[in-house]
PDB file of C-alpha atoms in Angstrom:
ATOM      1  CA  VAL A  22      11.906  55.596  66.782  1.00  0.00           C
ATOM      2  CA  GLN A  23      15.420  56.547  67.761  1.00  0.00           C
ATOM      3  CA  LEU A  24      16.561  59.549  69.685  1.00  0.00           C
ATOM      4  CA  GLN A  25      20.271  60.523  69.881  1.00  0.00           C
ATOM      5  CA  ALA A  26      21.149  63.269  72.465  1.00  0.00           C
ATOM      6  CA  SER A  27      24.462  64.943  72.471  1.00  0.00           C
ATOM      7  CA  GLY A  28      26.175  68.141  73.725  1.00  0.00           C
ATOM      8  CA  GLY A  29      26.481  67.620  77.403  1.00  0.00           C
ATOM      9  CA  GLY A  30      29.711  68.381  79.307  1.00  0.00           C
ATOM     10  CA  LEU A  31      31.358  70.098  82.228  1.00  0.00           C
ATOM     11  CA  VAL A  32      31.040  73.829  82.404  1.00  0.00           C
ATOM     12  CA  GLN A  33      31.271  76.562  85.050  1.00  0.00           C
ATOM     13  CA  THR A  34      28.488  78.644  86.552  1.00  0.00           C
ATOM     14  CA  GLY A  35      27.274  81.215  84.099  1.00  0.00           C
ATOM     15  CA  ASP A  36      28.419  79.437  81.036  1.00  0.00           C
ATOM     16  CA  SER A  37      26.254  78.235  78.098  1.00  0.00           C
ATOM     17  CA  LEU A  38      25.850  74.885  76.561  1.00  0.00           C
ATOM     18  CA  ARG A  39      23.711  73.580  73.620  1.00  0.00           C
ATOM     19  CA  LEU A  40      22.186  70.146  73.612  1.00  0.00           C
ATOM     20  CA  SER A  41      21.048  68.461  70.403  1.00  0.00           C
ATOM     21  CA  CYS A  42      18.676  65.597  69.887  1.00  0.00           C
ATOM     22  CA  SER A  43      18.322  64.012  66.450  1.00  0.00           C
ATOM     23  CA  ALA A  44      15.263  61.788  65.853  1.00  0.00           C
ATOM     24  CA  SER A  45      14.386  59.239  63.297  1.00  0.00           C
ATOM     25  CA  GLY A  46      11.936  56.493  62.585  1.00  0.00           C
ATOM     26  CA  ARG A  47       8.579  58.243  62.144  1.00  0.00           C
ATOM     27  CA  THR A  48       6.920  61.411  60.791  1.00  0.00           C
ATOM     28  CA  PHE A  49       6.862  63.917  63.665  1.00  0.00           C
ATOM     29  CA  ASP A  50       4.121  66.312  62.315  1.00  0.00           C
ATOM     30  CA  ASP A  51       1.730  65.556  65.113  1.00  0.00           C
ATOM     31  CA  ASP A  52       4.260  64.996  67.799  1.00  0.00           C
ATOM     32  CA  SER A  53       5.975  67.149  70.462  1.00  0.00           C
ATOM     33  CA  MET A  54       9.605  66.801  71.415  1.00  0.00           C
ATOM     34  CA  GLY A  55      10.960  67.907  74.712  1.00  0.00           C
ATOM     35  CA  TRP A  56      13.771  67.752  77.253  1.00  0.00           C
ATOM     36  CA  PHE A  57      13.676  66.352  80.724  1.00  0.00           C
ATOM     37  CA  ARG A  58      16.448  66.071  83.342  1.00  0.00           C
ATOM     38  CA  GLN A  59      17.133  63.816  86.207  1.00  0.00           C
ATOM     39  CA  THR A  60      19.548  63.758  89.137  1.00  0.00           C
ATOM     40  CA  PRO A  61      20.194  60.791  91.446  1.00  0.00           C
ATOM     41  CA  GLY A  62      17.378  60.117  93.864  1.00  0.00           C
ATOM     42  CA  LYS A  63      15.010  62.524  92.209  1.00  0.00           C
ATOM     43  CA  GLU A  64      12.217  62.140  89.755  1.00  0.00           C
ATOM     44  CA  ARG A  65      12.705  62.990  86.138  1.00  0.00           C
ATOM     45  CA  GLU A  66      11.722  66.645  85.706  1.00  0.00           C
ATOM     46  CA  PHE A  67      10.246  68.477  82.589  1.00  0.00           C
ATOM     47  CA  VAL A  68      12.508  71.142  81.286  1.00  0.00           C
ATOM     48  CA  ALA A  69      11.160  72.310  77.902  1.00  0.00           C
ATOM     49  CA  GLY A  70       8.886  71.089  75.112  1.00  0.00           C
ATOM     50  CA  ILE A  71       7.975  72.153  71.649  1.00  0.00           C
ATOM     51  CA  LYS A  72       5.072  71.231  69.336  1.00  0.00           C
ATOM     52  CA  TRP A  73       6.739  69.953  66.188  1.00  0.00           C
ATOM     53  CA  THR A  74       4.608  71.602  63.587  1.00  0.00           C
ATOM     54  CA  ALA A  75       3.017  74.487  65.357  1.00  0.00           C
ATOM     55  CA  GLY A  76       6.087  75.440  67.302  1.00  0.00           C
ATOM     56  CA  HIS A  77       4.290  76.128  70.554  1.00  0.00           C
ATOM     57  CA  ILE A  78       6.890  76.166  73.321  1.00  0.00           C
ATOM     58  CA  TYR A  79       6.665  75.368  77.057  1.00  0.00           C
ATOM     59  CA  TYR A  80       9.282  75.803  79.842  1.00  0.00           C
ATOM     60  CA  SER A  81       9.505  74.785  83.447  1.00  0.00           C
ATOM     61  CA  ASP A  82       9.673  77.741  85.782  1.00  0.00           C
ATOM     62  CA  SER A  83      13.184  76.765  86.825  1.00  0.00           C
ATOM     63  CA  VAL A  84      14.642  77.378  83.355  1.00  0.00           C
ATOM     64  CA  LYS A  85      12.335  80.062  81.941  1.00  0.00           C
ATOM     65  CA  GLY A  86      14.338  83.017  80.778  1.00  0.00           C
ATOM     66  CA  ARG A  87      17.600  80.959  80.574  1.00  0.00           C
ATOM     67  CA  PHE A  88      16.966  78.041  78.323  1.00  0.00           C
ATOM     68  CA  VAL A  89      15.638  78.128  74.793  1.00  0.00           C
ATOM     69  CA  ILE A  90      14.255  75.178  72.852  1.00  0.00           C
ATOM     70  CA  SER A  91      14.106  75.143  69.192  1.00  0.00           C
ATOM     71  CA  ARG A  92      13.745  72.604  66.336  1.00  0.00           C
ATOM     72  CA  ASP A  93      15.070  72.105  62.820  1.00  0.00           C
ATOM     73  CA  LYS A  94      12.407  70.322  60.900  1.00  0.00           C
ATOM     74  CA  ASP A  95      14.643  69.604  58.000  1.00  0.00           C
ATOM     75  CA  LYS A  96      17.158  67.880  60.257  1.00  0.00           C
ATOM     76  CA  ASN A  97      14.602  66.265  62.606  1.00  0.00           C
ATOM     77  CA  THR A  98      16.631  67.767  65.418  1.00  0.00           C
ATOM     78  CA  VAL A  99      15.569  69.669  68.614  1.00  0.00           C
ATOM     79  CA  TYR A 100      18.055  71.762  70.428  1.00  0.00           C
ATOM     80  CA  LEU A 101      18.206  73.089  74.007  1.00  0.00           C
ATOM     81  CA  GLN A 102      20.319  76.228  74.332  1.00  0.00           C
ATOM     82  CA  MET A 103      21.144  76.557  77.999  1.00  0.00           C
ATOM     83  CA  ASN A 104      22.375  79.935  79.156  1.00  0.00           C
ATOM     84  CA  ASN A 105      23.503  81.293  82.504  1.00  0.00           C
ATOM     85  CA  LEU A 106      23.889  77.751  83.858  1.00  0.00           C
ATOM     86  CA  LYS A 107      23.723  77.122  87.567  1.00  0.00           C
ATOM     87  CA  PRO A 108      25.033  74.219  89.668  1.00  0.00           C
ATOM     88  CA  GLU A 109      21.335  73.157  90.226  1.00  0.00           C
ATOM     89  CA  ASP A 110      21.083  72.619  86.487  1.00  0.00           C
ATOM     90  CA  THR A 111      23.563  69.680  86.886  1.00  0.00           C
ATOM     91  CA  ALA A 112      21.695  66.489  85.690  1.00  0.00           C
ATOM     92  CA  ILE A 113      21.384  63.922  82.959  1.00  0.00           C
ATOM     93  CA  TYR A 114      19.293  65.470  80.205  1.00  0.00           C
ATOM     94  CA  TYR A 115      16.978  63.328  78.240  1.00  0.00           C
ATOM     95  CA  CYS A 116      15.176  64.163  74.962  1.00  0.00           C
ATOM     96  CA  ALA A 117      11.763  62.573  74.417  1.00  0.00           C
ATOM     97  CA  ILE A 118       8.830  62.397  71.977  1.00  0.00           C
ATOM     98  CA  THR A 119       5.126  62.309  72.706  1.00  0.00           C
ATOM     99  CA  VAL A 120       2.400  61.673  70.241  1.00  0.00           C
ATOM    100  CA  GLY A 121      -0.245  62.887  72.570  1.00  0.00           C
ATOM    101  CA  VAL A 122      -0.878  66.091  74.393  1.00  0.00           C
ATOM    102  CA  LEU A 123       2.287  67.870  75.507  1.00  0.00           C
ATOM    103  CA  THR A 124       2.468  67.287  79.265  1.00  0.00           C
ATOM    104  CA  PHE A 125       4.946  67.761  81.980  1.00  0.00           C
ATOM    105  CA  VAL A 126       4.533  64.167  83.086  1.00  0.00           C
ATOM    106  CA  PRO A 127       7.382  61.818  82.046  1.00  0.00           C
ATOM    107  CA  VAL A 128       5.292  58.642  81.882  1.00  0.00           C
ATOM    108  CA  GLU A 129       3.033  60.226  79.218  1.00  0.00           C
ATOM    109  CA  TRP A 130       5.989  60.560  76.824  1.00  0.00           C
ATOM    110  CA  ASP A 131       6.477  57.682  74.337  1.00  0.00           C
ATOM    111  CA  TRP A 132      10.105  57.556  73.302  1.00  0.00           C
ATOM    112  CA  TRP A 133      13.308  58.523  75.081  1.00  0.00           C
ATOM    113  CA  GLY A 134      16.899  59.166  74.119  1.00  0.00           C
ATOM    114  CA  GLN A 135      19.820  57.836  76.113  1.00  0.00           C
ATOM    115  CA  GLY A 136      20.594  61.031  77.994  1.00  0.00           C
ATOM    116  CA  THR A 137      23.540  63.299  78.127  1.00  0.00           C
ATOM    117  CA  LEU A 138      25.161  64.478  81.339  1.00  0.00           C
ATOM    118  CA  VAL A 139      25.513  68.210  82.100  1.00  0.00           C
ATOM    119  CA  THR A 140      27.741  69.188  85.039  1.00  0.00           C
ATOM    120  CA  VAL A 141      27.939  72.746  86.213  1.00  0.00           C
ATOM    121  CA  SER A 142      30.651  73.550  88.670  1.00  0.00           C
ATOM    122  CA  SER A 143      30.414  76.455  91.116  1.00  0.00           C
TER     123      SER A 143
END
């Protein structure tokens, strides 16, 4: 399984950014895909997740109302639309896949992309 994340960059407070993650190597019907983020010295944090087939969506409280996760089943791609970005959103963002229950716990996810850096200046 391969995950390729892209779309990070340097933006200002209040700006928007869309991350993409293309996946390959398996059938994702029973999987969930999600986004995590991590800053130096902190644990990896769940941001958003989506059940691939059913489309059920989950967000962390810190991004709810600002970020939107979606997926394109034809392209095997998951997106993270990030709006009204804040300096505290600065992190490396990782996409991931889990074949089990969608949880907020990084160790329970099975495959990870390489990460894309998002920097929000004040």
